PDB file of C-alpha atoms in Angstrom:
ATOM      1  CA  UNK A   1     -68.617 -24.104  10.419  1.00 75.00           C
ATOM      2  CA  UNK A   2     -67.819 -21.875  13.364  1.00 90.00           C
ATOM      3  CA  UNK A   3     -66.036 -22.743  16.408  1.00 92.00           C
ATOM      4  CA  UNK A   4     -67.687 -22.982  19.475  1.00 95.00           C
ATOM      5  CA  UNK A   5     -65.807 -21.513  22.581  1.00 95.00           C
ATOM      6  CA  UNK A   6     -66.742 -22.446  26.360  1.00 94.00           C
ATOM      7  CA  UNK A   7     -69.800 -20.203  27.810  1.00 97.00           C
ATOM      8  CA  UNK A   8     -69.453 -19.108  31.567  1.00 98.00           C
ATOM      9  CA  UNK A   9     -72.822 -20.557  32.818  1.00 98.00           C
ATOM     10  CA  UNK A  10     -74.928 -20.923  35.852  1.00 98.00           C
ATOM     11  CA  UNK A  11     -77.707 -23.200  36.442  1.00 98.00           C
ATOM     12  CA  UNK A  12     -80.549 -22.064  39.313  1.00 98.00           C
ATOM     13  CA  UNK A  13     -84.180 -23.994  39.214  1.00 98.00           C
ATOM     14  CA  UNK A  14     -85.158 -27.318  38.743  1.00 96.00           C
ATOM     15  CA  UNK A  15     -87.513 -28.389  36.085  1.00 97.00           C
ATOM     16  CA  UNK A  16     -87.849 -27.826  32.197  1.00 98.00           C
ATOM     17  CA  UNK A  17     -84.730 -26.461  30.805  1.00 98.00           C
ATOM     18  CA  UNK A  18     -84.594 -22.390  29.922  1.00 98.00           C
ATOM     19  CA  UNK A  19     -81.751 -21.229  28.419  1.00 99.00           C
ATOM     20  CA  UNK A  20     -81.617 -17.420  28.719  1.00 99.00           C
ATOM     21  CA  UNK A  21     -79.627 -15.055  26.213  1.00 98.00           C
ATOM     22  CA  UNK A  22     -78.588 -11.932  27.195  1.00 98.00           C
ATOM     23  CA  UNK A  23     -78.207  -8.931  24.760  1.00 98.00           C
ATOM     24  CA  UNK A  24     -75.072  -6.327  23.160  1.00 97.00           C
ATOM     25  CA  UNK A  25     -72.444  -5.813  26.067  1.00 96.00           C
ATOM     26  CA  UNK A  26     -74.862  -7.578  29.031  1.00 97.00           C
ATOM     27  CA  UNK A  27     -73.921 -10.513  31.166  1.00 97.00           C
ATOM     28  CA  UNK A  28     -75.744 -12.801  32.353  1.00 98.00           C
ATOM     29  CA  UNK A  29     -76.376 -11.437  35.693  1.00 97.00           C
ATOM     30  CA  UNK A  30     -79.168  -9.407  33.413  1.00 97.00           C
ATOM     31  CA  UNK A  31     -81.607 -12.433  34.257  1.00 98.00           C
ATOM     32  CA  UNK A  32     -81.223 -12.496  37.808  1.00 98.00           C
ATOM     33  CA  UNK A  33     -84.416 -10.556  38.702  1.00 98.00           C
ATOM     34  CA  UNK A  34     -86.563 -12.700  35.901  1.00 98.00           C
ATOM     35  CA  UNK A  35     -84.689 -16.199  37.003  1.00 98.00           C
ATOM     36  CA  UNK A  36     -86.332 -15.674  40.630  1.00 98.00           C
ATOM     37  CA  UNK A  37     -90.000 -15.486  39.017  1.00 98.00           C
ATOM     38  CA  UNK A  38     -89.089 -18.659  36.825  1.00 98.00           C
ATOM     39  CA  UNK A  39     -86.654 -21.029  39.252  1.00 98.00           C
ATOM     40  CA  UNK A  40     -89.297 -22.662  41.076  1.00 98.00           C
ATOM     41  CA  UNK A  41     -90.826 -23.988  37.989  1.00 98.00           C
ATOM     42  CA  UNK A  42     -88.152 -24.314  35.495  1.00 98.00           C
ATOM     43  CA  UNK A  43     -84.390 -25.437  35.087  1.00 98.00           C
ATOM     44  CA  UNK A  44     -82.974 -22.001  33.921  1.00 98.00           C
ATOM     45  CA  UNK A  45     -79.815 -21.814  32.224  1.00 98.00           C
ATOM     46  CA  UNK A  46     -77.946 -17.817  31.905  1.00 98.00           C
ATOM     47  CA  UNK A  47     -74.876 -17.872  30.006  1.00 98.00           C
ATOM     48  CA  UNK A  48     -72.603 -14.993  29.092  1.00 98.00           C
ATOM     49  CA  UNK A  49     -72.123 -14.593  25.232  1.00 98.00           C
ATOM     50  CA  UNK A  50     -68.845 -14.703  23.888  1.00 97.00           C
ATOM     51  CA  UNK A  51     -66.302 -11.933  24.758  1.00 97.00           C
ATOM     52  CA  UNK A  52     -68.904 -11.050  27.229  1.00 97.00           C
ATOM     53  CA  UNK A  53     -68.687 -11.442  31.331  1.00 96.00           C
ATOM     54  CA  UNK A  54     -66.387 -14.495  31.690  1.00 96.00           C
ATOM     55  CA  UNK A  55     -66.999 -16.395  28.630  1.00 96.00           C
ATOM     56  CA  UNK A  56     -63.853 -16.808  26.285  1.00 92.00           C
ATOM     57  CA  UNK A  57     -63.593 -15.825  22.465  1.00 88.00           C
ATOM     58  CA  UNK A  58     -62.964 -12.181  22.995  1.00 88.00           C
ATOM     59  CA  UNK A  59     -60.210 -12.520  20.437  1.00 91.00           C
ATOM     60  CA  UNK A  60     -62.351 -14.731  18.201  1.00 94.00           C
ATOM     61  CA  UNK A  61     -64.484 -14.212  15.368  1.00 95.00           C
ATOM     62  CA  UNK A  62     -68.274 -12.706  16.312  1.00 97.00           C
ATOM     63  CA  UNK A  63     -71.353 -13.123  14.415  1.00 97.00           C
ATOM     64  CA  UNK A  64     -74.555 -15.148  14.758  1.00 98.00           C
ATOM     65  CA  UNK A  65     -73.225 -17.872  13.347  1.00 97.00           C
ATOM     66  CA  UNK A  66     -70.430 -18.366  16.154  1.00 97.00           C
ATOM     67  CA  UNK A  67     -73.412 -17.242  18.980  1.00 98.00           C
ATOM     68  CA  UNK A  68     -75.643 -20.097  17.658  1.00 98.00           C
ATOM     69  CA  UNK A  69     -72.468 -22.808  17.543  1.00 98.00           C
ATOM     70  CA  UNK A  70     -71.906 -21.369  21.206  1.00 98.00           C
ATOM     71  CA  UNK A  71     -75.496 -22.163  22.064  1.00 98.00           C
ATOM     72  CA  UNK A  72     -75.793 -25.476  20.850  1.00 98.00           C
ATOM     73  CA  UNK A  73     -72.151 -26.529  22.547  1.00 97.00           C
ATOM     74  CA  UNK A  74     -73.559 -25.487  25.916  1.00 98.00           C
ATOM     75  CA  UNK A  75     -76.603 -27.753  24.914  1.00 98.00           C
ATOM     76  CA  UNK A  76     -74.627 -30.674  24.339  1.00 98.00           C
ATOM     77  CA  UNK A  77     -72.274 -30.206  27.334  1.00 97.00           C
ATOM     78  CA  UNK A  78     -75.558 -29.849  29.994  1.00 98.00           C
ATOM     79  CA  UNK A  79     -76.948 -32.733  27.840  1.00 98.00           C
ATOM     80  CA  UNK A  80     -80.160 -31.093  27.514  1.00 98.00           C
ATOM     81  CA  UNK A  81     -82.166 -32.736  24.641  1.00 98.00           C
ATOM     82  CA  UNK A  82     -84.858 -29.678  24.259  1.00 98.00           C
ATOM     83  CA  UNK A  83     -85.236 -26.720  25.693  1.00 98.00           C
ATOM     84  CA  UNK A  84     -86.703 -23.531  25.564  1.00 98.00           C
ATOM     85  CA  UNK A  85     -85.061 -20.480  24.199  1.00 99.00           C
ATOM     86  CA  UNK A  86     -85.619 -17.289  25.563  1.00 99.00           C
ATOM     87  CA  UNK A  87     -83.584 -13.811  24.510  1.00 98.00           C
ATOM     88  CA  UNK A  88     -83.390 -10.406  24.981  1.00 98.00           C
ATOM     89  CA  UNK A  89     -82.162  -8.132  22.433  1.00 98.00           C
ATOM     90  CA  UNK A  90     -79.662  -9.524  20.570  1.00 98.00           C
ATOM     91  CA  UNK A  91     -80.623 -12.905  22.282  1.00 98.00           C
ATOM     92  CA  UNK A  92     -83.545 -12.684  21.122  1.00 98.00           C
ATOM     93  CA  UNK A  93     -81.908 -12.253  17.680  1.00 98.00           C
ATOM     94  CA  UNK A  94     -79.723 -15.725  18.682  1.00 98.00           C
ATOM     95  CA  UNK A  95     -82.892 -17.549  19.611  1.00 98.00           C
ATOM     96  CA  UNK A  96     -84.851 -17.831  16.209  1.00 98.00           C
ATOM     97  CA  UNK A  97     -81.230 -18.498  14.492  1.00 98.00           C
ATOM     98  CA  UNK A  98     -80.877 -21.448  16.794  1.00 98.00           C
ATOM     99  CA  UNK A  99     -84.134 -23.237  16.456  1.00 98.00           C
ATOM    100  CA  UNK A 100     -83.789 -22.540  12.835  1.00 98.00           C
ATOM    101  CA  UNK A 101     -80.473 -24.322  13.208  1.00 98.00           C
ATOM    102  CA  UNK A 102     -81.561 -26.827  15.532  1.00 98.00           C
ATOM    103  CA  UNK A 103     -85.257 -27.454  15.146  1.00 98.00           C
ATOM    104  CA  UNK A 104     -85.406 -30.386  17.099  1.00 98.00           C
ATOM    105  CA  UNK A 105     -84.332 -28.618  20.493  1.00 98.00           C
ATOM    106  CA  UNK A 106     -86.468 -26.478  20.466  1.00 98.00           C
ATOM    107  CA  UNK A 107     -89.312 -26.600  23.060  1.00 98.00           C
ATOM    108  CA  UNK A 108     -90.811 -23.076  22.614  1.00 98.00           C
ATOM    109  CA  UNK A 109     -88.898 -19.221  21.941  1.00 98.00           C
ATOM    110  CA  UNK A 110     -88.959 -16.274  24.075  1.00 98.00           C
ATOM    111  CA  UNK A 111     -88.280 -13.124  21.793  1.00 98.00           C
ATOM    112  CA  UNK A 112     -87.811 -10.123  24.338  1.00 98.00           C
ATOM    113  CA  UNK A 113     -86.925  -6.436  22.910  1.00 98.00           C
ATOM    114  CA  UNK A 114     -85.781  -7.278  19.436  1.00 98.00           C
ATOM    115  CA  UNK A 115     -86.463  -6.403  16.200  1.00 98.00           C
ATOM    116  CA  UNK A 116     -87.141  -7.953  12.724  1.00 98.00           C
ATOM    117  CA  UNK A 117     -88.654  -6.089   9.526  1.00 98.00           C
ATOM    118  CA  UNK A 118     -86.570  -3.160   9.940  1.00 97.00           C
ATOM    119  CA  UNK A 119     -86.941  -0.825   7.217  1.00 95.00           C
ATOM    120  CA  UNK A 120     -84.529   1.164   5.041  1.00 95.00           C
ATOM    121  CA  UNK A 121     -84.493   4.500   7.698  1.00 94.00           C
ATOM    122  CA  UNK A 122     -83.985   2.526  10.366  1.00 95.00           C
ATOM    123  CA  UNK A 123     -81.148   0.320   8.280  1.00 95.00           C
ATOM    124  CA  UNK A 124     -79.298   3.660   7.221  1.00 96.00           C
ATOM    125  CA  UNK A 125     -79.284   4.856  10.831  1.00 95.00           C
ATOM    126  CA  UNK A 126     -77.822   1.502  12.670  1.00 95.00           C
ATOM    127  CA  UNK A 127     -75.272   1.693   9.942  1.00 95.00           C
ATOM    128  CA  UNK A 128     -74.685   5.005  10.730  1.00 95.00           C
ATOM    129  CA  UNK A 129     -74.696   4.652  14.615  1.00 95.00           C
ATOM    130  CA  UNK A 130     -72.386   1.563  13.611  1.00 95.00           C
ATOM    131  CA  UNK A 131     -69.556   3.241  11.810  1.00 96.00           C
ATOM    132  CA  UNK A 132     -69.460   6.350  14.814  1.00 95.00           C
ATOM    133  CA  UNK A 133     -68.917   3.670  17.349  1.00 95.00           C
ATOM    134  CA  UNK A 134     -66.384   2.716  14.603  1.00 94.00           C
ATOM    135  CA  UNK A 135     -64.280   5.710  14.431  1.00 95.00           C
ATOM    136  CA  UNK A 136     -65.168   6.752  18.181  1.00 94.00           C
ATOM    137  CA  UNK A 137     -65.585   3.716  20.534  1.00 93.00           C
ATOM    138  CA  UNK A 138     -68.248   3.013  22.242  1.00 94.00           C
ATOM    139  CA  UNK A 139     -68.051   6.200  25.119  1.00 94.00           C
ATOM    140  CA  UNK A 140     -68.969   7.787  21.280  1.00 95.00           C
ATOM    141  CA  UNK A 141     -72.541   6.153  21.522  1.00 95.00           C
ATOM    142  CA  UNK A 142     -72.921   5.525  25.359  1.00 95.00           C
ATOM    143  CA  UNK A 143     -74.987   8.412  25.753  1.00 93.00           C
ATOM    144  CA  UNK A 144     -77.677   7.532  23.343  1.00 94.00           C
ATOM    145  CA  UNK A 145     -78.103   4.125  24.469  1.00 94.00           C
ATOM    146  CA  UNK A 146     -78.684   5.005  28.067  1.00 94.00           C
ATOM    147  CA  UNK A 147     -81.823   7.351  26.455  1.00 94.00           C
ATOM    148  CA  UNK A 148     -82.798   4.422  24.769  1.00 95.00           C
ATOM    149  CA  UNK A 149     -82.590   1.707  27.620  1.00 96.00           C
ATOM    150  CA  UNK A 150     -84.230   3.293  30.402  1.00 97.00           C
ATOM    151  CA  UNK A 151     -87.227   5.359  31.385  1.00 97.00           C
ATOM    152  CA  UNK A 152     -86.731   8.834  32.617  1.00 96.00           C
ATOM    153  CA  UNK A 153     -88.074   8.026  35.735  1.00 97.00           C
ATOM    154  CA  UNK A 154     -85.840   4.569  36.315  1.00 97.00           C
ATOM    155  CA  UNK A 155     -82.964   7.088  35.312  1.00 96.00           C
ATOM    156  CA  UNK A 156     -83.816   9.447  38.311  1.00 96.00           C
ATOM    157  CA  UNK A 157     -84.717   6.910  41.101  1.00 97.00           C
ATOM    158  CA  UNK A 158     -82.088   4.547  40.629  1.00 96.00           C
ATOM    159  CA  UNK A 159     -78.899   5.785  39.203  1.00 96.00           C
ATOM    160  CA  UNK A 160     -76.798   3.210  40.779  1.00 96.00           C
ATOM    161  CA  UNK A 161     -78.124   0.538  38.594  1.00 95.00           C
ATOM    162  CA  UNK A 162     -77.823   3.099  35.032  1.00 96.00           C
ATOM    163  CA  UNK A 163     -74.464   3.810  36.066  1.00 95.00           C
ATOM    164  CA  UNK A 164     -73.666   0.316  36.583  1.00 95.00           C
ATOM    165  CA  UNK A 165     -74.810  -0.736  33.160  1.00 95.00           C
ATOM    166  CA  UNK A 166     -72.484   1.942  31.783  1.00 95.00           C
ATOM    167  CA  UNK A 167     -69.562   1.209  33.481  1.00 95.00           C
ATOM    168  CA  UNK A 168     -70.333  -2.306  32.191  1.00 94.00           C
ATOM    169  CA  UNK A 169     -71.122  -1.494  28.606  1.00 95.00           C
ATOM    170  CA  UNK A 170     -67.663   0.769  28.496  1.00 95.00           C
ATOM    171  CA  UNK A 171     -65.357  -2.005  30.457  1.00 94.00           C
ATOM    172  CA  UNK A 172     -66.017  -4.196  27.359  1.00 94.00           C
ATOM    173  CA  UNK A 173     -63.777  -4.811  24.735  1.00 95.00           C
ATOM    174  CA  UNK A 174     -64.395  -2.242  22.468  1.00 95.00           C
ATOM    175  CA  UNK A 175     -63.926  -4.744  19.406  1.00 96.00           C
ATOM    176  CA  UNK A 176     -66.235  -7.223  20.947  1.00 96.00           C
ATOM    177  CA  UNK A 177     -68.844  -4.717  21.530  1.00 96.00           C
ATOM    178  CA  UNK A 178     -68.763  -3.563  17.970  1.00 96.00           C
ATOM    179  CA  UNK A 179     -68.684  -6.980  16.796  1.00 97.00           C
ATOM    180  CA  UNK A 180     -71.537  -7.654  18.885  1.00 97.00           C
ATOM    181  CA  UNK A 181     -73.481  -4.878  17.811  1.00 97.00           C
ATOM    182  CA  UNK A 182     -72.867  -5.117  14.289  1.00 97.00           C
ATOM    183  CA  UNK A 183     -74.389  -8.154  14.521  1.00 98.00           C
ATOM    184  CA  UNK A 184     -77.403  -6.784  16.143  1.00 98.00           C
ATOM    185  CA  UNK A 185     -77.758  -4.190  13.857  1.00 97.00           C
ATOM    186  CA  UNK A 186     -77.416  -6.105  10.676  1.00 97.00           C
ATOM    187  CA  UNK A 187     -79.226  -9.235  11.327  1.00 97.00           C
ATOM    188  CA  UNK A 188     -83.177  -9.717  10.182  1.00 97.00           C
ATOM    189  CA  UNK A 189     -84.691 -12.681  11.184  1.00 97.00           C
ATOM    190  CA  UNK A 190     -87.816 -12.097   9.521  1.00 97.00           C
ATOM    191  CA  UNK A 191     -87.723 -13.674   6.476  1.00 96.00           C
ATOM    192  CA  UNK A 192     -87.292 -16.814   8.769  1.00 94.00           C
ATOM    193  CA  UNK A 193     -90.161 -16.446  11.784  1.00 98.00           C
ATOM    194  CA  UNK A 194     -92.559 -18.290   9.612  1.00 98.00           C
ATOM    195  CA  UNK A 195     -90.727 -21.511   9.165  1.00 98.00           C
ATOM    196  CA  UNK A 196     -90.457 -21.718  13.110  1.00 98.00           C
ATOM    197  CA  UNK A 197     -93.405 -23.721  14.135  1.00 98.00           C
ATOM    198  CA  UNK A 198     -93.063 -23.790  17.771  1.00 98.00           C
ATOM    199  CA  UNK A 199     -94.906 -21.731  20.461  1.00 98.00           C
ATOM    200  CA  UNK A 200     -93.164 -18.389  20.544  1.00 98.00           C
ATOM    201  CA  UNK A 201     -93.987 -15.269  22.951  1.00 98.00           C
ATOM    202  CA  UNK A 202     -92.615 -11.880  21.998  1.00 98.00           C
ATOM    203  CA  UNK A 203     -92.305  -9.069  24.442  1.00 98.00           C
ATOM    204  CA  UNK A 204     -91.095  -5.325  23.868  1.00 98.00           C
ATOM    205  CA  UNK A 205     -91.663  -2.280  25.924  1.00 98.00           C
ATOM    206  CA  UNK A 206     -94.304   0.217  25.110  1.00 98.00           C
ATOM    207  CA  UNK A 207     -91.956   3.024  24.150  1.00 98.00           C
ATOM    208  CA  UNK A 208     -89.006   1.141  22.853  1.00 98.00           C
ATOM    209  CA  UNK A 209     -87.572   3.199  20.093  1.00 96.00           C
ATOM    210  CA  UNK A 210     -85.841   0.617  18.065  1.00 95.00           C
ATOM    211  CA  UNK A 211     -87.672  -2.527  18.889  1.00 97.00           C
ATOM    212  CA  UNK A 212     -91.312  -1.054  18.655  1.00 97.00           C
ATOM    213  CA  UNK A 213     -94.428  -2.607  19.354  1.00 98.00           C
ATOM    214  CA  UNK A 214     -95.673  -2.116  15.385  1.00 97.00           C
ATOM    215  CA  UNK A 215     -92.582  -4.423  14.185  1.00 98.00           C
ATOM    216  CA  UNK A 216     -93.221  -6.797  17.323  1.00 98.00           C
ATOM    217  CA  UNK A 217     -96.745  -7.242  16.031  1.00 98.00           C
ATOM    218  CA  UNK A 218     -95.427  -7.825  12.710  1.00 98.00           C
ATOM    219  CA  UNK A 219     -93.294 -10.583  13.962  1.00 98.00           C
ATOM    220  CA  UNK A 220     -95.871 -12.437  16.008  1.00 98.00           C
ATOM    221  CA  UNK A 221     -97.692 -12.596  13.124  1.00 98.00           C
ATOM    222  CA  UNK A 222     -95.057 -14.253  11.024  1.00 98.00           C
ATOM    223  CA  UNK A 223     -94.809 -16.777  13.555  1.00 98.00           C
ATOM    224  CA  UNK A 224     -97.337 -19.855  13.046  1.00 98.00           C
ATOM    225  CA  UNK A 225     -97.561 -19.991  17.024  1.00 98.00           C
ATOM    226  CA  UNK A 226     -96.475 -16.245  18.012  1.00 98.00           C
ATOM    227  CA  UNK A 227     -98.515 -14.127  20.670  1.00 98.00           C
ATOM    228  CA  UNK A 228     -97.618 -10.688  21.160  1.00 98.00           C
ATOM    229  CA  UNK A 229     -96.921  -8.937  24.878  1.00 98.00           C
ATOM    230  CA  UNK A 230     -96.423  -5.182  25.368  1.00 98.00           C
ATOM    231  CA  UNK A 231     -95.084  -4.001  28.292  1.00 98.00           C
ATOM    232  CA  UNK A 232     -96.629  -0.676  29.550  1.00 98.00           C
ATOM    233  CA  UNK A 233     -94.171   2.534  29.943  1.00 97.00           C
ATOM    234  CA  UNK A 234     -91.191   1.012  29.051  1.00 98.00           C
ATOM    235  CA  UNK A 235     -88.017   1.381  26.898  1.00 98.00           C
ATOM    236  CA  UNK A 236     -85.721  -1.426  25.986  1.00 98.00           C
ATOM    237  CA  UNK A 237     -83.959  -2.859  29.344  1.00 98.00           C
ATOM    238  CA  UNK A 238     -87.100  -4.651  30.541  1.00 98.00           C
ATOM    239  CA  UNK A 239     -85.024  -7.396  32.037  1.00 98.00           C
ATOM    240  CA  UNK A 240     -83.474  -4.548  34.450  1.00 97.00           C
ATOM    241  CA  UNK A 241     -85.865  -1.988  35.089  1.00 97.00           C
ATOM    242  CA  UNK A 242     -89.194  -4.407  34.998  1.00 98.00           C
ATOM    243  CA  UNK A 243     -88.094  -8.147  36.035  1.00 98.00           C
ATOM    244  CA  UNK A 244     -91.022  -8.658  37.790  1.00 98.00           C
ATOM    245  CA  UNK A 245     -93.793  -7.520  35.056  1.00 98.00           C
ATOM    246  CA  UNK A 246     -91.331  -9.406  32.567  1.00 98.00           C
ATOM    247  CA  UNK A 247     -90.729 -12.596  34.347  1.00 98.00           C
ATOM    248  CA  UNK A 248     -94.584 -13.333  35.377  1.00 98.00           C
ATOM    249  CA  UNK A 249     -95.276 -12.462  32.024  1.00 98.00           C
ATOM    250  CA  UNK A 250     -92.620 -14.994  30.587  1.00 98.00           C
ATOM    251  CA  UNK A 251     -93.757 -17.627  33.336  1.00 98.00           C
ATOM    252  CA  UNK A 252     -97.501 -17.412  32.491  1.00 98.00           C
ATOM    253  CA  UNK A 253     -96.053 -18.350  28.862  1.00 98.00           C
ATOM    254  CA  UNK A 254     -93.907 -21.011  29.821  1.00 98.00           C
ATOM    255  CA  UNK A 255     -96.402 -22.789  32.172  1.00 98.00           C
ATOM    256  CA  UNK A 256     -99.047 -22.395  29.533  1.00 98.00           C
ATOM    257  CA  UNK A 257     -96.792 -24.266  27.014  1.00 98.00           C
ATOM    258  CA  UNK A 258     -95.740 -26.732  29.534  1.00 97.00           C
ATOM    259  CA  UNK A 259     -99.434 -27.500  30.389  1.00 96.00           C
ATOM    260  CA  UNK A 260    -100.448 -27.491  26.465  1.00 95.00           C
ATOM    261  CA  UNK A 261     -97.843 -30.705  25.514  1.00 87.00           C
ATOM    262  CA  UNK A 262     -98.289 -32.305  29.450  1.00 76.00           C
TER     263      UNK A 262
END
């Protein structure tokens, strides 16, 4: 059984809790921009995963196991009894391993640019991309994640946020960020979307090149209550280059839940 370490967490909004997962070598500041579409309605909880922003367990073991032991201590410390489960990424890897963990606090899941039903190309090159950040670190890789986060355009207008994400992304621990992509990169929740019977959105950006819309489809139709969202244009940091299309797209989801069991 993993041990759970103490998440760094802030709490803005009042209403129905929302806890929000951020993604590989993020913080939780990453939900600012969607947390002001979904505070008035909702009670949303950001965390930073461990190793990550000021969370502990850099020096600890990572996998999904220890992120959804993480999850469910913050749970129990807020004394939240259910809650909705939103991620991005990697969180939104987290998510569907927590409710199938948890079932019971589970209100509804929010799967935003992630990935399940990978097949064996894509497999072979995340292992691949996984062993160069390996023997180089992760200023090996940096490049070819910035291609795949952002729009051209977001890349020319406002450089000051890119080149804060990548002085972010290389002032983390280069072991946790391995860790914590390794996890992303090996982990298919697939085979376990259709034993999650709870309302579930997922989200991906039009032209995200390793969370596509084709295998988003594919996993909103695994899930018993999943509904698929495509986000026009966009590559795989919706939560920073879109917040507004992405949080009134996750608050139309949430309210409609809410208003469905009210």
């Amino acid at each position: 059984m993993p041990l759970p370490i103490r998440s760094s967490h802030a709490i803005a909004g009042e209403g129905p809790a929302v806890f929000l997962i951020h993604g590989v070598g993020a913080r939780r500041q990453s939900w600012d921009g969607v947390i002001e579409r979904l505070a008035p309605h909702f009670r949303c909880i950001s965390y930073d995963l461990r190793g990550h922003g000021e969370s502990e367990g850099g020096n600890r073991p990572i996998g999904l196991g220890e992120f959804v032991a993480d999850l469910e201590a913050l749970r129990a410390e807020l004394g939240i009894e259910r809650a909705h489960v939103v991620g991005h990424s990697l969180g939104g890897m987290i998510a569907p391993a927590y409710a199938r963990a948890h079932p019971a606090r589970v209100r509804s899941l929010g799967l935003l640019s992630t990935v399940a039903f990978r097949g064996p190309e894509a497999q072979t090159n995340l292992a691949a991309f996984v062993e160069k950040m390996k023997t180089g670190g992760t200023a090996a890789v940096i490049g070819t994640l910035m291609d795949r986060w952002f729009t051209d355009e977001f890349r020319r207008d406002r450089p000051d946020i890119v080149e804060a994400r990548r002085a972010l992304v290389l002032g983390l621990d280069p072991r946790v960020y391995l860790e914590t992509y390794r996890t992303y990169a090996t982990t298919d929740t697939g085979p376990w979307l259709p034993a999650l019977d709870v309302p579930a959105l997922v989200m991906t950006g039009e032209a995200d090149p390793g969370c596509p819309p084709a295998l988003n489809a594919r996993m909103a139709e695994a899930l018993p209550q999943g509904r698929l969202e495509v986000l026009p244009g966009l590559r795989h940091s919706i939560l920073v280059e879109a917040p507004e299309a992405t949080g009134e797209a996750l608050l139309a989801f949430l309210l409609a839940v809410e208003k469905a069991s009210a």
